Every structure is written in C-alpha cells, then in structure tokens.
Tab-separated table of N, CA and C in Angstrom:
chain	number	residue	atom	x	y	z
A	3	UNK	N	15.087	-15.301	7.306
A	3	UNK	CA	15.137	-14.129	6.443
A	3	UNK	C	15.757	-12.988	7.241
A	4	UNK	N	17.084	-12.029	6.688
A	4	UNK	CA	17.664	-11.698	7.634
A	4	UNK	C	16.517	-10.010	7.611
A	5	UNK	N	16.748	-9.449	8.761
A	5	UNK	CA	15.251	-8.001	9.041
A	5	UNK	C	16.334	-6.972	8.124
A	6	UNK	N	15.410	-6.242	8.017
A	6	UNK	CA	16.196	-4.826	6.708
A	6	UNK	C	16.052	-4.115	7.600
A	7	UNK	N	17.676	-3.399	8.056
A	7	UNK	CA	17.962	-2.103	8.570
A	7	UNK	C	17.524	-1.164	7.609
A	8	UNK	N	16.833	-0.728	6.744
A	8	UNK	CA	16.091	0.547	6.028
A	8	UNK	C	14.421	0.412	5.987
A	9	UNK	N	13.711	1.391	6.179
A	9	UNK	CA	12.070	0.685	6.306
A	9	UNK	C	11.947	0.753	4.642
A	10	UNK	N	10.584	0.022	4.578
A	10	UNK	CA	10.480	-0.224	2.983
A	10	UNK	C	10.058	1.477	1.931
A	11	UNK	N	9.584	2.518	3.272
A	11	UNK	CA	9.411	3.831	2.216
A	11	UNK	C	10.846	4.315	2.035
A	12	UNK	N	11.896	4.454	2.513
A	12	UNK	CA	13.085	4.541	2.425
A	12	UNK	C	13.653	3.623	0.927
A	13	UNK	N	13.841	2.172	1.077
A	13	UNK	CA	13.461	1.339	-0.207
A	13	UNK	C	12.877	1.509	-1.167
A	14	UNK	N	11.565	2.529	-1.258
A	14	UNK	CA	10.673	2.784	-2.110
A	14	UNK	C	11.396	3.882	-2.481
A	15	UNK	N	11.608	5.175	-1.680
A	15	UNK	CA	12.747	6.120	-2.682
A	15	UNK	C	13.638	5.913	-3.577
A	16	UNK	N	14.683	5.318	-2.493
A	16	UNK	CA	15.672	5.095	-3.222
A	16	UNK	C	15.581	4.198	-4.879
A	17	UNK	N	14.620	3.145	-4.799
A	17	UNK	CA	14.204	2.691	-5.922
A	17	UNK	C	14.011	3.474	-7.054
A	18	UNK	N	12.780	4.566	-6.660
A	18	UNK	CA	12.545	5.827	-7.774
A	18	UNK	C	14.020	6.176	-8.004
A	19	UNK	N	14.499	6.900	-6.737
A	19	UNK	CA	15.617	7.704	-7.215
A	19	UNK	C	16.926	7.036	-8.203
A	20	UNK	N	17.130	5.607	-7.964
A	20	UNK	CA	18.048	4.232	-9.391
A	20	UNK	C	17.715	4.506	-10.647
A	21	UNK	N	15.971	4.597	-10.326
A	21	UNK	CA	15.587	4.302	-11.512
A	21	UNK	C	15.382	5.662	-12.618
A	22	UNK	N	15.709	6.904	-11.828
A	22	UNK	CA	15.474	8.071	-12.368
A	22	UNK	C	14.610	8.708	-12.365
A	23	UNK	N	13.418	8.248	-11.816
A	23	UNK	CA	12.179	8.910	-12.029
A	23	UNK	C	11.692	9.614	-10.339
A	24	UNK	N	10.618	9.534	-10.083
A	24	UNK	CA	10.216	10.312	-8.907
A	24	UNK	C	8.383	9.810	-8.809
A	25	UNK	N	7.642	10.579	-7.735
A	25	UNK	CA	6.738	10.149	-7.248
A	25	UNK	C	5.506	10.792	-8.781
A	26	UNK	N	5.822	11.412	-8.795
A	26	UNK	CA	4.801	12.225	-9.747
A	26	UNK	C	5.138	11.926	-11.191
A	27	UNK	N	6.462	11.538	-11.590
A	27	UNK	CA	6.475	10.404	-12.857
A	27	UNK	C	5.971	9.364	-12.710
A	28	UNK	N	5.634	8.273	-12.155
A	28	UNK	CA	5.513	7.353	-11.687
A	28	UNK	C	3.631	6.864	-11.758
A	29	UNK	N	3.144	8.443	-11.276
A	29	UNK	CA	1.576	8.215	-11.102
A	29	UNK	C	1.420	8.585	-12.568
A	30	UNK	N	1.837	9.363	-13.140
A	30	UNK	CA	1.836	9.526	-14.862
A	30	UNK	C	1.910	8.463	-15.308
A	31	UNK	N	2.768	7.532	-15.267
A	31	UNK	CA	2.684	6.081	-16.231
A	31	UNK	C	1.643	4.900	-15.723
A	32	UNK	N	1.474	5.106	-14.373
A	32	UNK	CA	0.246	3.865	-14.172
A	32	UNK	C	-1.324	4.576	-14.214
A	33	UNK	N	-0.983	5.590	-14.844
A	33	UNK	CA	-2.321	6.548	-15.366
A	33	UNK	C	-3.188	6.793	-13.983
A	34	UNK	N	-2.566	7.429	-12.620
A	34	UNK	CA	-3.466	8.076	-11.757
A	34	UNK	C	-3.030	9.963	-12.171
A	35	UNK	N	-4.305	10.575	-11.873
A	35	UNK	CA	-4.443	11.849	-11.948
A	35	UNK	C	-3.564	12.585	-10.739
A	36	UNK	N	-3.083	11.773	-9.883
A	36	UNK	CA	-2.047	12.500	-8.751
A	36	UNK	C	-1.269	11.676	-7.830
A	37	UNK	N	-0.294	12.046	-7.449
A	37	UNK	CA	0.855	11.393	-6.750
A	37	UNK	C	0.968	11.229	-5.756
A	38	UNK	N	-0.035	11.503	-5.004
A	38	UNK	CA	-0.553	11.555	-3.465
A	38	UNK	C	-0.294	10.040	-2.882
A	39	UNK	N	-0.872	8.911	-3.407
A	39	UNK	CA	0.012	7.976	-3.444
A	39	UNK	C	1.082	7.264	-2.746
A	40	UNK	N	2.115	7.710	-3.824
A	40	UNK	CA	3.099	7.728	-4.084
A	40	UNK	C	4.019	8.499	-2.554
A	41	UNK	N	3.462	9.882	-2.865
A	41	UNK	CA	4.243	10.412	-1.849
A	41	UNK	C	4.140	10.379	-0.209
A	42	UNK	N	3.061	9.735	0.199
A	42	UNK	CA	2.319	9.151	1.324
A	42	UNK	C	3.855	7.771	1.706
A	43	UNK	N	3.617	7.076	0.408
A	43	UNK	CA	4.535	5.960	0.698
A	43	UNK	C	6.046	6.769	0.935
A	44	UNK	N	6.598	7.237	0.488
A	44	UNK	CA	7.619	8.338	0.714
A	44	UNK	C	8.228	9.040	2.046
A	45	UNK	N	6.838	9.647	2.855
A	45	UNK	CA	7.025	9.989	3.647
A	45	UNK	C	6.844	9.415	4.809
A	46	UNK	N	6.591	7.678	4.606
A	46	UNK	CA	6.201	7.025	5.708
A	46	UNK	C	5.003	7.074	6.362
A	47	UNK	N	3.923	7.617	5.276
A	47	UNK	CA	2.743	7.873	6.085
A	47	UNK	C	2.113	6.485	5.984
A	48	UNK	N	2.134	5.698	4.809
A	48	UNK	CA	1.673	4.470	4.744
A	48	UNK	C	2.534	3.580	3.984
A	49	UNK	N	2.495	2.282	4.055
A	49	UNK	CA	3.059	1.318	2.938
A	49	UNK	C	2.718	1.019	1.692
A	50	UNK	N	3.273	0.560	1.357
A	50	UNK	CA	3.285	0.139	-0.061
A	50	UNK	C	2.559	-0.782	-0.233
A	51	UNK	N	1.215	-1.202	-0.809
A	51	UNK	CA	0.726	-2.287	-0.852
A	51	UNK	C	0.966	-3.357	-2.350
A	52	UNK	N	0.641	-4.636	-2.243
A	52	UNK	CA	1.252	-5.324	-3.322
A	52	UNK	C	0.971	-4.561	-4.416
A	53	UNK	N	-0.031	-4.376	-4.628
A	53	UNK	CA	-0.702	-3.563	-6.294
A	53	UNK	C	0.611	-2.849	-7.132
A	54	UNK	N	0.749	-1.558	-5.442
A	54	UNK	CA	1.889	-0.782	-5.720
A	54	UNK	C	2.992	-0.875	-6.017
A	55	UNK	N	3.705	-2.499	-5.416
A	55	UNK	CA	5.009	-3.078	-5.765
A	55	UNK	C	4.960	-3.359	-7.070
A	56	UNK	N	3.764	-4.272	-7.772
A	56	UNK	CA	3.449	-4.855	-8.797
A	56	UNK	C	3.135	-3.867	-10.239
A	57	UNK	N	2.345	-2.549	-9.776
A	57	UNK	CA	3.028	-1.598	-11.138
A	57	UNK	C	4.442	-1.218	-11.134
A	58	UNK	N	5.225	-1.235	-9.432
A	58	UNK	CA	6.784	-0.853	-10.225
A	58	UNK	C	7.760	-2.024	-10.906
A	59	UNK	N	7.156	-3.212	-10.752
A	59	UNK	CA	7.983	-4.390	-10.803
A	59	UNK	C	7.495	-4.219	-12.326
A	60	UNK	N	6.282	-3.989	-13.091
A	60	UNK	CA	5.868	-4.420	-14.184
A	60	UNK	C	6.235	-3.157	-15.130
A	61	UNK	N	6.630	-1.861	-14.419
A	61	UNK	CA	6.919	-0.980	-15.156
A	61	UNK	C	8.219	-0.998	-15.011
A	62	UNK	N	9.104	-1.792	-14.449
A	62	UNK	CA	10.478	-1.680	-14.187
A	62	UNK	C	11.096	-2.740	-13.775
A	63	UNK	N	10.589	-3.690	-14.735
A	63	UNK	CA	11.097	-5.233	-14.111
A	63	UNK	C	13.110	-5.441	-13.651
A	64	UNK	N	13.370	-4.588	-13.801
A	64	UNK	CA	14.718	-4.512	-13.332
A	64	UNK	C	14.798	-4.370	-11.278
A	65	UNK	N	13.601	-4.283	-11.415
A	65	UNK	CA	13.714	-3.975	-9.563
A	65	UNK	C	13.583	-5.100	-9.276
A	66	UNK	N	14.614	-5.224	-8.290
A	66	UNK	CA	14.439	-6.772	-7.328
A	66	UNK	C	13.260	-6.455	-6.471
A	67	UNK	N	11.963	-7.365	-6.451
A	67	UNK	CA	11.005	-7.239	-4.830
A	67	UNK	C	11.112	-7.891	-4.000
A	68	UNK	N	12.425	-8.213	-3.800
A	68	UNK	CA	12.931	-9.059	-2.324
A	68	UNK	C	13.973	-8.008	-1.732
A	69	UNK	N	14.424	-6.556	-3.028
A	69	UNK	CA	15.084	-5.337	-2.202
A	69	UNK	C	14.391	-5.091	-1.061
A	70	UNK	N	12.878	-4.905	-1.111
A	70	UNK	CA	11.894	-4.120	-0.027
A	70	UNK	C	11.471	-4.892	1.136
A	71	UNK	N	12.212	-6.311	0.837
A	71	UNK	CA	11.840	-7.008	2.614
A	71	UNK	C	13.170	-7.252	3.108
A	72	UNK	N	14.373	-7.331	2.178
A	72	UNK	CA	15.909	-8.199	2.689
A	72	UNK	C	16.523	-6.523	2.370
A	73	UNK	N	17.761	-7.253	3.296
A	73	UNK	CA	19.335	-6.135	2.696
A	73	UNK	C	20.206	-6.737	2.245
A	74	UNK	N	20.179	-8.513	2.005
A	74	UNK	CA	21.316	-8.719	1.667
A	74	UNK	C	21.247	-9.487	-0.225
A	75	UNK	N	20.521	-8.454	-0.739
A	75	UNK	CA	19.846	-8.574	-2.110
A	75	UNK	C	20.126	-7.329	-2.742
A	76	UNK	N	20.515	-7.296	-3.843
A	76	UNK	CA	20.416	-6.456	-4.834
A	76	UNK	C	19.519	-5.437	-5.203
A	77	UNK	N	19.507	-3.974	-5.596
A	77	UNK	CA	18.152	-3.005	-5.398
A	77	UNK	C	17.619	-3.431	-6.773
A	78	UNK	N	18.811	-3.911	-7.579
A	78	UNK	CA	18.051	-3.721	-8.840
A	78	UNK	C	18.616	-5.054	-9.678
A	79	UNK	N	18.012	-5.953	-10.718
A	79	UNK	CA	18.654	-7.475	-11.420
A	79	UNK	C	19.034	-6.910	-12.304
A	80	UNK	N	20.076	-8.559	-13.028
A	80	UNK	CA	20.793	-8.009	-14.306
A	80	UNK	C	19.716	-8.014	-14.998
A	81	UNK	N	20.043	-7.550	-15.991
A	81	UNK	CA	19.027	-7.215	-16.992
A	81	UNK	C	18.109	-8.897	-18.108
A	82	UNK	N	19.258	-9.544	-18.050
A	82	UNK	CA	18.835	-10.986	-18.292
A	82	UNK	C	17.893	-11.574	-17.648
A	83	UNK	N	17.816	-11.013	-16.297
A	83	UNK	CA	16.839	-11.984	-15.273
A	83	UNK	C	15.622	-11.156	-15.318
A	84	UNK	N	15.709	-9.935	-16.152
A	84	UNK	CA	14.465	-9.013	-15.691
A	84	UNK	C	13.398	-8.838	-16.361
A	85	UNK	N	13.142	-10.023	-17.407
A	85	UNK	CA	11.778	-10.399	-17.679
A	85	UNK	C	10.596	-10.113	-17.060
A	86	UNK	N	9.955	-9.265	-17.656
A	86	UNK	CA	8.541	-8.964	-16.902
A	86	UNK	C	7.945	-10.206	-16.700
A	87	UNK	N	7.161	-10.615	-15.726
A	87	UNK	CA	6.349	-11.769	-15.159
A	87	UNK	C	4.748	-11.248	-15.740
A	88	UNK	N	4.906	-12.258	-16.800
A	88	UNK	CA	3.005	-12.153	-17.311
A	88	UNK	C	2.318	-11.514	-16.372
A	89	UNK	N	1.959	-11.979	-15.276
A	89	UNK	CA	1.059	-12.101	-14.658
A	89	UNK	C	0.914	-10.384	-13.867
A	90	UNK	N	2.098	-9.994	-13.660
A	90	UNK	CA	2.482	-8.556	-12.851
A	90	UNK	C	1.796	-7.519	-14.395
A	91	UNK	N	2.225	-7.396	-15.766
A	91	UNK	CA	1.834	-6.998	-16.686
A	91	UNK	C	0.324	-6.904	-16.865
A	92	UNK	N	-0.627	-8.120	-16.988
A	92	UNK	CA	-1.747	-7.765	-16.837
A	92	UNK	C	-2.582	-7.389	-15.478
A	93	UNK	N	-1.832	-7.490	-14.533
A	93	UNK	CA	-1.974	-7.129	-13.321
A	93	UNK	C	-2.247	-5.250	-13.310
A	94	UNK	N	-0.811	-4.560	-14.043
A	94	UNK	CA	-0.776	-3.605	-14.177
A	94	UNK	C	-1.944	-2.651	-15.383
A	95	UNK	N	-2.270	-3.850	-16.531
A	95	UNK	CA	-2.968	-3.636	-17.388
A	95	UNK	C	-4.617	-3.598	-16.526
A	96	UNK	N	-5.179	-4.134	-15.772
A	96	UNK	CA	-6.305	-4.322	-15.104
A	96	UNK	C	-6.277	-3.425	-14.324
A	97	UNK	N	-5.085	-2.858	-13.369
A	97	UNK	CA	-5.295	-1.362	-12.537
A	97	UNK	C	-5.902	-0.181	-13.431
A	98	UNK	N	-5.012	-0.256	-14.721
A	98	UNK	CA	-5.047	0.827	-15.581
A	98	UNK	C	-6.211	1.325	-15.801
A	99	UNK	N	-6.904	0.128	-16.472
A	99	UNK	CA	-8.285	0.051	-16.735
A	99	UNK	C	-8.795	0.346	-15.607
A	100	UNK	N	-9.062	-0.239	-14.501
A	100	UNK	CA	-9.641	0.599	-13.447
A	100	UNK	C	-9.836	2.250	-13.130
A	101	UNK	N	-8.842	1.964	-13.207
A	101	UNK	CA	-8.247	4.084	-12.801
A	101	UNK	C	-8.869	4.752	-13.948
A	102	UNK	N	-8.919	4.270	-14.786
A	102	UNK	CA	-9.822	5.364	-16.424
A	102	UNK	C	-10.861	5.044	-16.149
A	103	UNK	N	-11.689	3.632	-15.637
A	103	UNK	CA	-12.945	3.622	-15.533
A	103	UNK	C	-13.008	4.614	-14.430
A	104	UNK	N	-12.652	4.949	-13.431
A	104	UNK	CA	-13.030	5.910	-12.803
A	104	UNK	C	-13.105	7.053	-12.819
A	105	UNK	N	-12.204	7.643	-13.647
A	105	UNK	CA	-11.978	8.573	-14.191
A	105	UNK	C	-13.148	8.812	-14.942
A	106	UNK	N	-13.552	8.087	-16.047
A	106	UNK	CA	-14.493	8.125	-16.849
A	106	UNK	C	-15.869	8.745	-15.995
A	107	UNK	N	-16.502	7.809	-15.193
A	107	UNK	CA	-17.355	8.037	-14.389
A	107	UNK	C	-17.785	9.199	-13.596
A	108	UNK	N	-16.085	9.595	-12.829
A	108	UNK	CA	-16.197	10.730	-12.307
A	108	UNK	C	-16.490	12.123	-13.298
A	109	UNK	N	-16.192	12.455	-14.327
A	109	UNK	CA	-16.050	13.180	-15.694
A	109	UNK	C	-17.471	12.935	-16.261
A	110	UNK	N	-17.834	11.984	-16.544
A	110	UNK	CA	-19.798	11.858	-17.161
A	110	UNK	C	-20.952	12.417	-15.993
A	111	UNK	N	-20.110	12.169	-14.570
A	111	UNK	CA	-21.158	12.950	-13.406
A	111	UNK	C	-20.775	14.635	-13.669
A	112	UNK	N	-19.540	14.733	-13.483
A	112	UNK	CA	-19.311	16.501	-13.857
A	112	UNK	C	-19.929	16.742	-14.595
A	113	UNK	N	-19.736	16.483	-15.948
A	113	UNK	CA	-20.431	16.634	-17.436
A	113	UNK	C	-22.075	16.869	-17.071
A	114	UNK	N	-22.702	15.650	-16.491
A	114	UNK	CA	-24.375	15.961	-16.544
A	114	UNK	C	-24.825	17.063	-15.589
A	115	UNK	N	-23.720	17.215	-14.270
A	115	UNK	CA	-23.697	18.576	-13.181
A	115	UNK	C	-23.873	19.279	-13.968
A	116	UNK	N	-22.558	20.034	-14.833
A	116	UNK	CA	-22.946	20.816	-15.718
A	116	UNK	C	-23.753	21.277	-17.246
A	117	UNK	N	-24.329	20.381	-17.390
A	117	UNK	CA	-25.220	20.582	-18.188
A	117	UNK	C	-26.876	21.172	-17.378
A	118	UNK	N	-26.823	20.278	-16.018
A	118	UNK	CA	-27.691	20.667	-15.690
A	118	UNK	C	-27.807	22.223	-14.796
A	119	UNK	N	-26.898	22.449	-14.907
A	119	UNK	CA	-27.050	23.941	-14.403
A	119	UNK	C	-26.704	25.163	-15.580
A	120	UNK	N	-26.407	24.347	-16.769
A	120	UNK	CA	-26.168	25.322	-17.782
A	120	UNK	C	-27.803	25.397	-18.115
A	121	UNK	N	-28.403	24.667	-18.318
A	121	UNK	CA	-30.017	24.821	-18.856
A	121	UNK	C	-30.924	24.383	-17.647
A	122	UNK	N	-30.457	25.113	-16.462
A	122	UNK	CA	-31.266	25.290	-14.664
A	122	UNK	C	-32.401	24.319	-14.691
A	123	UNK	N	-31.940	23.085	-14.811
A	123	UNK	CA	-32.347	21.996	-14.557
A	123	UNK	C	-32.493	21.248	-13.015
C-alpha cells in the first residue's frame, strides 16, 4: 500500500472543502450540538475515528475511504459506484439516535435543575 504524502486531517479538509460544506455544516447533519469535533480533526489535534469516516461516507457516499489512507486513489467516485453501503447508513442512523438520546437526557436533568430551584426545592 503505497504511504500518503498528505496526513489524513489535511484529507479530511480538503474532503469538506470538494464537497462544499465545512466543519460546522457537517456537525448540523449528523445532529451534534457543536463542531468541536470536527475541527479538532482539522487542526490535527486528533484523528478521525471510523464512526467519523462512516457518517461522511454515509452522508456523502461519493467520497472514496481509501482517499484518507492512499494517494494514488481518487478524493471522490463516479457517481455510479457511489451507492451508500447499508450497513454505513444504519451505522449513521444508530449514532444519530445516540447523540439525541443524549441530548434528551442532558435537557430532562436541566429541566428538573430548574424546576427545582424555581419552587426552592
């Protein structure tokens, strides 16, 4: 496998930037409340872990995920080959759900905080 002269957050930009969008569009469609994320991977503070490849592959099945380990591959497939893969889809569908269940949770603890200090409980 030949090594990629670009590191994979470099790869991870440029990807957003093909595809038009950016770090903070991106956390909007896989339903997180912030892009922190996103922009961590960006700035090289950390990698990309599969999850993360797997909402952009499932929200953008046009991305090759052999761009982010090779250079001598395509950033992005024809559009014929770019069938979402079942499995990446409910993959992305099961994060989703995650991230609202938490959401949820975090929001019903606020909620009873404040109730209980509205009637000094």
């Amino acid at each position: 496998m030949a090594e990629s002269t670009k590191d994979i957050h470099q790869k991870f930009a440029d990807v957003l930037e093909a595809l038009g969008t950016n770090a903070y569009q991106l956390s909007k469609q896989v339903g997180l409340n912030s892009p922190d994320k996103y922009y961590k991977i960006e700035k090289g503070q950390v990698k990309p872990s599969y999850d993360t490849l797997a909402e952009i592959i499932a929200l953008y099945p046009q991305v090759n995920v052999n761009y982010y380990f090779k250079d001598d591959v395509p950033m992005l497939e024809e559009p014929s080959l770019a069938a979402p893969h079942p499995s990446l889809s409910s993959g992305l569908a099961a994060l989703r759900i995650k991230h609202l269940e938490q959401r949820v949770a975090m929001l019903e603890a606020q909620n009873q905080e404040l109730i209980a200090q509205l009637y000094g409980e």
